[in-house]
mmCIF file with all atom_site columns, C-alpha atoms in Angstrom:
data_model
loop_
_atom_site.group_PDB
_atom_site.id
_atom_site.type_symbol
_atom_site.label_atom_id
_atom_site.label_alt_id
_atom_site.label_comp_id
_atom_site.label_asym_id
_atom_site.label_entity_id
_atom_site.label_seq_id
_atom_site.pdbx_PDB_ins_code
_atom_site.Cartn_x
_atom_site.Cartn_y
_atom_site.Cartn_z
_atom_site.occupancy
_atom_site.B_iso_or_equiv
_atom_site.pdbx_formal_charge
_atom_site.auth_seq_id
_atom_site.auth_comp_id
_atom_site.auth_asym_id
_atom_site.auth_atom_id
_atom_site.pdbx_PDB_model_num
ATOM 1  C CA . MET A 1 1  ? -73.488 3.477  -149.847 1.00 89.00 ? 37  MET A CA 1
ATOM 2  C CA . ALA A 1 2  ? -73.155 6.940  -149.110 1.00 90.00 ? 38  ALA A CA 1
ATOM 3  C CA . ASP A 1 3  ? -76.162 7.014  -146.927 1.00 91.00 ? 39  ASP A CA 1
ATOM 4  C CA . ASP A 1 4  ? -74.706 3.929  -144.999 1.00 92.00 ? 40  ASP A CA 1
ATOM 5  C CA . ILE A 1 5  ? -71.167 5.738  -144.156 1.00 93.00 ? 41  ILE A CA 1
ATOM 6  C CA . ALA A 1 6  ? -72.707 9.041  -143.963 1.00 91.00 ? 42  ALA A CA 1
ATOM 7  C CA . GLU A 1 7  ? -75.006 6.139  -141.066 1.00 91.00 ? 43  GLU A CA 1
ATOM 8  C CA . GLU A 1 8  ? -71.915 4.760  -139.846 1.00 93.00 ? 44  GLU A CA 1
ATOM 9  C CA . ILE A 1 9  ? -69.560 8.266  -139.057 1.00 94.00 ? 45  ILE A CA 1
ATOM 10 C CA . ARG A 1 10 ? -72.731 10.285 -137.708 1.00 92.00 ? 46  ARG A CA 1
ATOM 11 C CA . PRO A 1 11 ? -71.664 8.776  -133.572 1.00 90.00 ? 47  PRO A CA 1
ATOM 12 C CA . TYR A 1 12 ? -67.883 10.274 -134.216 1.00 90.00 ? 48  TYR A CA 1
ATOM 13 C CA . VAL A 1 13 ? -68.919 13.831 -135.880 1.00 90.00 ? 49  VAL A CA 1
ATOM 14 C CA . HIS A 1 14 ? -71.855 14.504 -132.971 1.00 88.00 ? 50  HIS A CA 1
ATOM 15 C CA . GLU A 1 15 ? -68.217 13.539 -130.339 1.00 86.00 ? 51  GLU A CA 1
ATOM 16 C CA . ILE A 1 16 ? -66.464 15.820 -132.255 1.00 85.00 ? 52  ILE A CA 1
ATOM 17 C CA . LEU A 1 17 ? -68.900 18.995 -132.294 1.00 84.00 ? 53  LEU A CA 1
ATOM 18 C CA . ARG A 1 18 ? -68.875 17.863 -128.711 1.00 81.00 ? 54  ARG A CA 1
ATOM 19 C CA . ILE A 1 19 ? -65.611 17.997 -128.108 1.00 76.00 ? 55  ILE A CA 1
ATOM 20 C CA . VAL A 1 20 ? -64.821 21.016 -130.670 1.00 79.00 ? 56  VAL A CA 1
ATOM 21 C CA . LEU A 1 21 ? -67.256 23.675 -129.206 1.00 80.00 ? 57  LEU A CA 1
ATOM 22 C CA . ASN A 1 22 ? -66.671 22.980 -125.435 1.00 76.00 ? 58  ASN A CA 1
ATOM 23 C CA . VAL A 1 23 ? -62.369 23.307 -126.230 1.00 81.00 ? 59  VAL A CA 1
ATOM 24 C CA . LYS A 1 24 ? -63.062 27.743 -125.047 1.00 79.00 ? 60  LYS A CA 1
ATOM 25 C CA . GLY A 1 25 ? -60.391 28.612 -121.844 1.00 83.00 ? 61  GLY A CA 1
ATOM 26 C CA . LYS A 1 26 ? -59.672 24.775 -121.331 1.00 83.00 ? 62  LYS A CA 1
ATOM 27 C CA . THR A 1 27 ? -56.371 23.780 -120.713 1.00 85.00 ? 63  THR A CA 1
ATOM 28 C CA . LEU A 1 28 ? -54.152 21.441 -122.669 1.00 82.00 ? 64  LEU A CA 1
ATOM 29 C CA . ARG A 1 29 ? -54.236 19.678 -120.112 1.00 84.00 ? 65  ARG A CA 1
ATOM 30 C CA . GLU A 1 30 ? -58.018 19.696 -119.698 1.00 83.00 ? 66  GLU A CA 1
ATOM 31 C CA . LEU A 1 31 ? -58.245 18.928 -123.640 1.00 77.00 ? 67  LEU A CA 1
ATOM 32 C CA . ASN A 1 32 ? -56.254 15.843 -123.284 1.00 79.00 ? 68  ASN A CA 1
ATOM 33 C CA . LYS A 1 33 ? -58.529 14.307 -120.094 1.00 80.00 ? 69  LYS A CA 1
ATOM 34 C CA . LEU A 1 34 ? -61.921 14.932 -122.900 1.00 73.00 ? 70  LEU A CA 1
ATOM 35 C CA . VAL A 1 35 ? -59.787 12.518 -125.371 1.00 74.00 ? 71  VAL A CA 1
ATOM 36 C CA . GLY A 1 36 ? -58.774 10.072 -123.253 1.00 73.00 ? 72  GLY A CA 1
ATOM 37 C CA . GLN A 1 37 ? -62.418 10.327 -121.953 1.00 66.00 ? 73  GLN A CA 1
ATOM 38 C CA . THR A 1 38 ? -63.812 9.751  -125.526 1.00 58.00 ? 74  THR A CA 1
ATOM 39 C CA . ASN A 1 39 ? -65.096 5.915  -126.199 1.00 49.00 ? 75  ASN A CA 1
ATOM 40 C CA . VAL A 1 40 ? -65.183 4.182  -129.501 1.00 48.00 ? 76  VAL A CA 1
ATOM 41 C CA . SER A 1 41 ? -68.601 1.580  -129.762 1.00 43.00 ? 77  SER A CA 1
ATOM 42 C CA . ALA A 1 42 ? -66.543 -1.831 -128.736 1.00 41.00 ? 78  ALA A CA 1
ATOM 43 C CA . THR A 1 43 ? -67.682 -2.981 -132.237 1.00 43.00 ? 79  THR A CA 1
ATOM 44 C CA . SER A 1 44 ? -65.683 -0.534 -134.604 1.00 48.00 ? 80  SER A CA 1
ATOM 45 C CA . GLU A 1 45 ? -62.723 -1.329 -135.825 1.00 50.00 ? 81  GLU A CA 1
ATOM 46 C CA . ILE A 1 46 ? -61.452 1.913  -134.673 1.00 46.00 ? 82  ILE A CA 1
ATOM 47 C CA . ALA A 1 47 ? -58.843 1.950  -131.735 1.00 50.00 ? 83  ALA A CA 1
ATOM 48 C CA . PRO A 1 48 ? -59.918 4.332  -129.550 1.00 50.00 ? 84  PRO A CA 1
ATOM 49 C CA . SER A 1 49 ? -57.596 7.767  -129.729 1.00 55.00 ? 85  SER A CA 1
ATOM 50 C CA . GLU A 1 50 ? -54.692 8.136  -127.014 1.00 52.00 ? 86  GLU A CA 1
ATOM 51 C CA . PRO A 1 51 ? -54.290 11.678 -125.321 1.00 51.00 ? 87  PRO A CA 1
ATOM 52 C CA . ILE A 1 52 ? -51.460 13.693 -127.099 1.00 49.00 ? 88  ILE A CA 1
ATOM 53 C CA . ILE A 1 53 ? -49.137 14.974 -123.618 1.00 52.00 ? 89  ILE A CA 1
ATOM 54 C CA . ASP A 1 54 ? -46.825 16.843 -123.996 1.00 53.00 ? 90  ASP A CA 1
ATOM 55 C CA . GLU A 1 55 ? -45.348 18.040 -120.731 1.00 56.00 ? 91  GLU A CA 1
ATOM 56 C CA . SER A 1 56 ? -42.463 20.252 -121.698 1.00 58.00 ? 92  SER A CA 1
ATOM 57 C CA . LEU A 1 57 ? -45.273 22.906 -123.618 1.00 52.00 ? 93  LEU A CA 1
ATOM 58 C CA . PRO A 1 58 ? -46.500 24.890 -121.500 1.00 57.00 ? 94  PRO A CA 1
ATOM 59 C CA . GLU A 1 59 ? -50.264 25.672 -120.207 1.00 59.00 ? 95  GLU A CA 1
ATOM 60 C CA . CYS A 1 60 ? -52.624 27.127 -123.153 1.00 54.00 ? 96  CYS A CA 1
ATOM 61 C CA . THR A 1 61 ? -55.383 29.508 -121.214 1.00 56.00 ? 97  THR A CA 1
ATOM 62 C CA . GLY A 1 62 ? -57.123 29.642 -124.867 1.00 54.00 ? 98  GLY A CA 1
ATOM 63 C CA . THR A 1 63 ? -56.449 33.373 -124.542 1.00 54.00 ? 99  THR A CA 1
ATOM 64 C CA . ALA A 1 64 ? -53.962 35.468 -127.259 1.00 46.00 ? 100 ALA A CA 1
#
């Protein structure tokens, strides 16, 4: 059963890791576009993510 669950979530974990590794130096707006571009399988019961856009916040440049 655990193997079935691991196999089912594998594509989602890969997509999350791909996004996390590409975050450095991106603005909040750019990250929201990435979230909006992620796709969920049509056979999945999980709804696609909606981008989180808060226009009241300043842009994040990824630098301290």
